[in-house]
Tab-separated table of C-alpha atoms in Angstrom:
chain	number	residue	atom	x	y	z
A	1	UNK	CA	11.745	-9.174	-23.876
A	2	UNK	CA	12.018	-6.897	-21.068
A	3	UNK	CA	8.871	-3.954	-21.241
A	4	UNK	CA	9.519	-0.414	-20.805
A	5	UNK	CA	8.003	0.141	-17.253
A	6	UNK	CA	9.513	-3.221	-16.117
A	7	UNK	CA	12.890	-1.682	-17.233
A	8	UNK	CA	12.435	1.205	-14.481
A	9	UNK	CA	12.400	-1.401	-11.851
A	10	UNK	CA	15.434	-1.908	-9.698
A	11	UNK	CA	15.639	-5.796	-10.419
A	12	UNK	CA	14.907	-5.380	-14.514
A	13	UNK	CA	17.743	-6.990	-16.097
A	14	UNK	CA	19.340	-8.659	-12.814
A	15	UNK	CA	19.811	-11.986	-12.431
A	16	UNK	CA	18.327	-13.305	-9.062
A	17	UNK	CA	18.985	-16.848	-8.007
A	18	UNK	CA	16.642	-18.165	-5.478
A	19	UNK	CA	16.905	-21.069	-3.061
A	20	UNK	CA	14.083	-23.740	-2.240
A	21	UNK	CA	12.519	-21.755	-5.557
A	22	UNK	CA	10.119	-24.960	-6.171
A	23	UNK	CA	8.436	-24.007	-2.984
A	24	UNK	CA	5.227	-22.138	-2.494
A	25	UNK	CA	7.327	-18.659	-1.412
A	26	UNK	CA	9.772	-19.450	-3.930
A	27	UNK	CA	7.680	-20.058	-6.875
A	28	UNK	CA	5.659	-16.486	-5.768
A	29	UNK	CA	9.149	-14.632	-5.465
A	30	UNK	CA	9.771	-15.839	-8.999
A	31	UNK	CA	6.958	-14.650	-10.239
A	32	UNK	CA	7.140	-11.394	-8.704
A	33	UNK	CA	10.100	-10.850	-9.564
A	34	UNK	CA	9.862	-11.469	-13.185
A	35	UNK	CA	7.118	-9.461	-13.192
A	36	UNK	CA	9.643	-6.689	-12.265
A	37	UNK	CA	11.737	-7.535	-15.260
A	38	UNK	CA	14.551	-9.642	-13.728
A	39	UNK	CA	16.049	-13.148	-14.630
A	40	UNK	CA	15.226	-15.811	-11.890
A	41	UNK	CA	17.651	-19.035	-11.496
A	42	UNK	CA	15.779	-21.983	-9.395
A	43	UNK	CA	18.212	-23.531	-7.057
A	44	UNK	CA	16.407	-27.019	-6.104
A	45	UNK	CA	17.512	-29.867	-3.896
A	46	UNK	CA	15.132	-32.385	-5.935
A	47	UNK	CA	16.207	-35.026	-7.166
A	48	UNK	CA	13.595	-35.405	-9.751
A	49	UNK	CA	14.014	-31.641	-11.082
A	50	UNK	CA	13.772	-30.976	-14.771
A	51	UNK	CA	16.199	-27.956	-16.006
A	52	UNK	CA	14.279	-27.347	-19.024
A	53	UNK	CA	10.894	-27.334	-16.887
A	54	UNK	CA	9.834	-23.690	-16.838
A	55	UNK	CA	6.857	-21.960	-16.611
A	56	UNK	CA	5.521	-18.284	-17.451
A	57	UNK	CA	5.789	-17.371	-14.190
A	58	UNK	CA	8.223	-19.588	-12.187
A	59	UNK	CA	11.911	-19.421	-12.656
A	60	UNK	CA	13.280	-18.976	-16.046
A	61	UNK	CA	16.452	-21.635	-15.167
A	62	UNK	CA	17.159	-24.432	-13.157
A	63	UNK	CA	20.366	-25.618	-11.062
A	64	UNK	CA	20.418	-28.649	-8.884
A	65	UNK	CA	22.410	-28.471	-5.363
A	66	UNK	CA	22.750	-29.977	-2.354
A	67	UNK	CA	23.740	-28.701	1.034
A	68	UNK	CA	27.265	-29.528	1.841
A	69	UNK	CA	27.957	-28.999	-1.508
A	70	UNK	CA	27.868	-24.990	-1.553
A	71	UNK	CA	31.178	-24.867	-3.432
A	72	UNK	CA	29.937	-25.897	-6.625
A	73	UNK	CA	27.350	-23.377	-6.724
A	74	UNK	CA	30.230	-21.143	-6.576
A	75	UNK	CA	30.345	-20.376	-10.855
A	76	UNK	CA	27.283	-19.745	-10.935
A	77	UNK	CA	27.572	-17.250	-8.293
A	78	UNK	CA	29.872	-15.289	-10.262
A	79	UNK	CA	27.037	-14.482	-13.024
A	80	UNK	CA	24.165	-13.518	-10.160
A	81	UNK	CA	23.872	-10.062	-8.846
A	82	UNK	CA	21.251	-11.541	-5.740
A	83	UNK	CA	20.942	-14.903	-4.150
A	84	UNK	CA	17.900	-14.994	-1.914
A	85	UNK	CA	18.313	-17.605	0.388
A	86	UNK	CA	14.910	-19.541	1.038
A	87	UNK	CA	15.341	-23.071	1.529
A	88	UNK	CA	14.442	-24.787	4.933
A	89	UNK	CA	12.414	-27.171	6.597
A	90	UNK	CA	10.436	-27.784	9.930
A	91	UNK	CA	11.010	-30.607	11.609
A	92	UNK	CA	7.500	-29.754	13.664
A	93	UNK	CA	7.359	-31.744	17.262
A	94	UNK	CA	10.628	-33.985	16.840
A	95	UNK	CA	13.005	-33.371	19.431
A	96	UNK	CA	15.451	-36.172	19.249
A	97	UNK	CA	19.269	-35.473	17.713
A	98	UNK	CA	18.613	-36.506	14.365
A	99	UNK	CA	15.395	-33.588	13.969
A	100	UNK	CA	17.514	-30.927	15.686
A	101	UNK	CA	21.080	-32.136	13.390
A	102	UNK	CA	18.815	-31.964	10.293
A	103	UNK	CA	17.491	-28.300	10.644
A	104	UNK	CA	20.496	-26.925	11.897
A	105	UNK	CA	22.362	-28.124	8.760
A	106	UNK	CA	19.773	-27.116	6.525
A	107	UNK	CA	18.312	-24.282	8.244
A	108	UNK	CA	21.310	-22.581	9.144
A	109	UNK	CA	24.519	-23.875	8.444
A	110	UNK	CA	23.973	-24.399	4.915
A	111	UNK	CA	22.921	-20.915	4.588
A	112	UNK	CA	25.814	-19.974	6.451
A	113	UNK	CA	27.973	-21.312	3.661
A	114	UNK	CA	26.052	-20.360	1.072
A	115	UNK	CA	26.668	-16.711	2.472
A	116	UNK	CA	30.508	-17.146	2.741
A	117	UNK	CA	30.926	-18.423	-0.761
A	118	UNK	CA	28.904	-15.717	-1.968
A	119	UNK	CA	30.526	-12.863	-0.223
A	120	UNK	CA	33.912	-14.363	-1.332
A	121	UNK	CA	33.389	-14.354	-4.769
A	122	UNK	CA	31.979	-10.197	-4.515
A	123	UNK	CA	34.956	-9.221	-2.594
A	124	UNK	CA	37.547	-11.257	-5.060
A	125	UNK	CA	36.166	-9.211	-7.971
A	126	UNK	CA	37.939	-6.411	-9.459
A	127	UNK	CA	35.765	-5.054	-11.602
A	128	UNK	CA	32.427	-5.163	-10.445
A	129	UNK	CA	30.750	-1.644	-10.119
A	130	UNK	CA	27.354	-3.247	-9.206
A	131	UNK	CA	26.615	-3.769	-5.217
A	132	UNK	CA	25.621	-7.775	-5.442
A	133	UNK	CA	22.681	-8.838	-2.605
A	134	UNK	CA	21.793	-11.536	-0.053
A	135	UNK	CA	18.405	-12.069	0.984
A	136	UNK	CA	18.077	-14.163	4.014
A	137	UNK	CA	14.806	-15.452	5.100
A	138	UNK	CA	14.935	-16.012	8.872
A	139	UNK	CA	10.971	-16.318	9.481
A	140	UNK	CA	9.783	-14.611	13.482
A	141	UNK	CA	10.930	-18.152	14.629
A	142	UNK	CA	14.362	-16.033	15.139
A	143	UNK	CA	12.161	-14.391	17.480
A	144	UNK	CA	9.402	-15.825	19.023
A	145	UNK	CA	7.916	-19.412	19.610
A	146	UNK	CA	6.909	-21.824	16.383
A	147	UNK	CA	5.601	-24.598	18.349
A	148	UNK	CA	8.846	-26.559	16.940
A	149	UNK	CA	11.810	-26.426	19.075
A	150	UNK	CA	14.621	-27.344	16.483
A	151	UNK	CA	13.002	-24.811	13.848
A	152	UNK	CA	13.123	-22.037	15.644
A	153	UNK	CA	16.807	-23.248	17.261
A	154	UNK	CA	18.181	-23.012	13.927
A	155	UNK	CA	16.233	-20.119	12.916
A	156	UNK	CA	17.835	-17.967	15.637
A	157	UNK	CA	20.966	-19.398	14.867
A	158	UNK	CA	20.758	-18.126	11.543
A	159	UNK	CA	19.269	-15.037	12.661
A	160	UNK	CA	22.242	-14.215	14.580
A	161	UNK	CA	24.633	-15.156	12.277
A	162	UNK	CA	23.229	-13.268	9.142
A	163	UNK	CA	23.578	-9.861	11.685
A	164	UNK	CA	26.961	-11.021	12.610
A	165	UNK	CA	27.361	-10.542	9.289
A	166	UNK	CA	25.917	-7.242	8.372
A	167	UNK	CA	28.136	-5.939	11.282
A	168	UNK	CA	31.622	-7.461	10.545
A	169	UNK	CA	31.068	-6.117	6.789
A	170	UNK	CA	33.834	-2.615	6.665
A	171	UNK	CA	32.449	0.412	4.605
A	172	UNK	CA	33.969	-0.794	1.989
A	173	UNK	CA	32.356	-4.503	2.240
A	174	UNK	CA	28.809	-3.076	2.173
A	175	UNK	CA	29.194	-0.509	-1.191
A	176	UNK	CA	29.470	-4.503	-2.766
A	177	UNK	CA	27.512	-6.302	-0.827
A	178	UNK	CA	24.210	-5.544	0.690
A	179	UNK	CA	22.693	-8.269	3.100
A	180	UNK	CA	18.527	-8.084	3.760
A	181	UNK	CA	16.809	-9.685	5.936
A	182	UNK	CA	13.692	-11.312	5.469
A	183	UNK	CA	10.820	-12.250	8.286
A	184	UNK	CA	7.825	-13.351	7.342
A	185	UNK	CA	5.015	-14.415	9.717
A	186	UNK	CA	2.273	-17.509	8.517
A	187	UNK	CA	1.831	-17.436	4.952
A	188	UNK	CA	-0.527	-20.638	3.730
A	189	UNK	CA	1.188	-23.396	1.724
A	190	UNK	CA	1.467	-26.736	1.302
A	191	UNK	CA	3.484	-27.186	4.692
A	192	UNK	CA	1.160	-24.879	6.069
A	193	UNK	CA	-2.449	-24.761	5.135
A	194	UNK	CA	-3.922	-22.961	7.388
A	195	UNK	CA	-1.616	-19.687	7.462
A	196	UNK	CA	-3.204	-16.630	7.438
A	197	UNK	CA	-1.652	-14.731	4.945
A	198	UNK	CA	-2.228	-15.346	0.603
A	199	UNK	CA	1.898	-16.491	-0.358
A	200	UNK	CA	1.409	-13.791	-3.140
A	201	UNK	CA	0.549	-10.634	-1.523
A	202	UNK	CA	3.817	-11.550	0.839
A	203	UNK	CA	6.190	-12.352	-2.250
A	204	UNK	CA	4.971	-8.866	-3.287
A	205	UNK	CA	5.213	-7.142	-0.403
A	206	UNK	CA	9.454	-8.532	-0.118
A	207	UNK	CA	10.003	-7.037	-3.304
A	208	UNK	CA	8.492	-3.876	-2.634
A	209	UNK	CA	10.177	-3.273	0.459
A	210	UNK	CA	13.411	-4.487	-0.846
A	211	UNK	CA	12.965	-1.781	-3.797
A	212	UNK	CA	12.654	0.857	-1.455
A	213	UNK	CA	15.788	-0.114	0.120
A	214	UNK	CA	14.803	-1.859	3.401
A	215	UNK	CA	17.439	-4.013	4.808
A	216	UNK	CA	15.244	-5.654	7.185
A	217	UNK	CA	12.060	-6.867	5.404
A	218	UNK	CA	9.230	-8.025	7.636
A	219	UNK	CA	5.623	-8.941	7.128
A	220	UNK	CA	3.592	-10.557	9.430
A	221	UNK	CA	0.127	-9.716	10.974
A	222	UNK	CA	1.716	-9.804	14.083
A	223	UNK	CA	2.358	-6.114	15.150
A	224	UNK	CA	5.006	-6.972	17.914
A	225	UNK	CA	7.547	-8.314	15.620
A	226	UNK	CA	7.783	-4.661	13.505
A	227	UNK	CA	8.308	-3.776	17.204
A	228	UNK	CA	10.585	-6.701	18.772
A	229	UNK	CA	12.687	-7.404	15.338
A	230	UNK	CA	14.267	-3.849	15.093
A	231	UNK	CA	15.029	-3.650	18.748
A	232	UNK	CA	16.715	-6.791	18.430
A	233	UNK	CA	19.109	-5.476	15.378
A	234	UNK	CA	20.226	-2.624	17.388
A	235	UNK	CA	21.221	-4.570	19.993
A	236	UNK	CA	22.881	-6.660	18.438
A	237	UNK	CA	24.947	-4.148	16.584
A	238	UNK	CA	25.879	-2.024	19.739
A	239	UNK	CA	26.837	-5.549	21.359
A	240	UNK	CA	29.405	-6.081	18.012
A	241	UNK	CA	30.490	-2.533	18.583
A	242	UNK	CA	31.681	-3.434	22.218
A	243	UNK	CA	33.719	-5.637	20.825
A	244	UNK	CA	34.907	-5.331	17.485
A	245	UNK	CA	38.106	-3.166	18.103
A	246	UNK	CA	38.977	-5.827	21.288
């Protein structure tokens, strides 16, 4: 049951499906944002994943998937009002083909997809009077060196396809669908133990910047990327401008 000053939030009541959700960032997002009243769906590539295994603060449902299998993700879709995409891996110092194939299917192109199917489904619904969401987390690899080549390759690629996006989306588009961005600088988990930042305070600090209506959501102690990430956006739009009536 949903309290009375978690029903003032903006997610009480939503449902929020969240990629890579057994993760250490997505088990924290879950938790936050339950704590703000909303319904959180797990979506888990495991193969070993038990549906009925929730937890008072993890998600409150699970759904298997598997990338290249986006499509059948796709009824689910039609009952979520946000899908925060957070899956990914790191691939660290491999640079042969296989490394560099892997994270760009995973990292990017699956997301890619993801996004599509998504954003079909929104714009193919009649009815709907509530603007639906896409979180994408990009990490500053879309920016700035990881010490892992094929990371931060498909992190830029993702990077620039999410704010292809954002910028191809008419008026319209955008009153139903609202795309954020999410970059997050070194958070510690299990992938990364010695990251400076505690994976809760960041979970908490995406939802309160998504509540206040940021599209681009960034925490890091790094204070050039609040510098170099927004520079970067504009860019990019004017450089769709150019061309988008050509």
């Amino acid at each position: 049951m949903i309290n009375r000053e978690a029903s003032k939030q903006p997610w009480a009541q939503r449902r929020i499906a969240i990629t890579g959700a057994s993760g250490t960032l997505g088990m924290a997002l879950s938790k936050a944002i339950r704590a703000k009243g909303g319904f959180v769906i797990g979506l888990t590539h495991k193969s070993n994943y038990n549906e009925n295994n929730t937890s008072d603060e993890g998600p409150q449902q699970w759904v298997h998937w598997e990338c290249g299998k986006e499509k059948e993700l796709e009824e689910l879709f039609k009952t979520i009002d946000v899908l925060v995409l957070n899956h990914g891996i790191n691939p660290g110092g491999n640079l042969d083909s296989e490394g560099l194939n892997l994270a760009l299917e995973i990292n990017a192109l699956s997301n890619w997809r993801l996004i599509e199917n998504f954003e079909k489904i929104i714009f193919n619904e009649k009815e709907n009077t509530t603007q639906k969401e896409i979180w994408v987390n990009t990490s500053e690899a879309e920016i700035q060196p990881a010490f892992s080549p094929s990371y931060e390759i498909s992190k830029r690629l993702i990077g620039q396809l999410v704010s292809f996006k954002y910028n191809s989306l008419t008026q319209i588009e955008k009153s139903k669908l609202k795309i954020r961005k999410i970059i997050l600088g070194p958070f510690r988990s299990k992938l990364n133990p010695i990251g400076i930042m505690n994976v809760q305070w960041v979970a908490s600090q995406v939802i309160c910047q998504a509540s206040l209506g940021f599209k681009l959501i960034i925490v890091t102690p790094n204070p050039i990327t609040y510098f170099v990430m927004p520079i970067t956006e504009i860019f990019r739009g004017l450089y769709f401008r150019i061309f988008e009536n050509k």
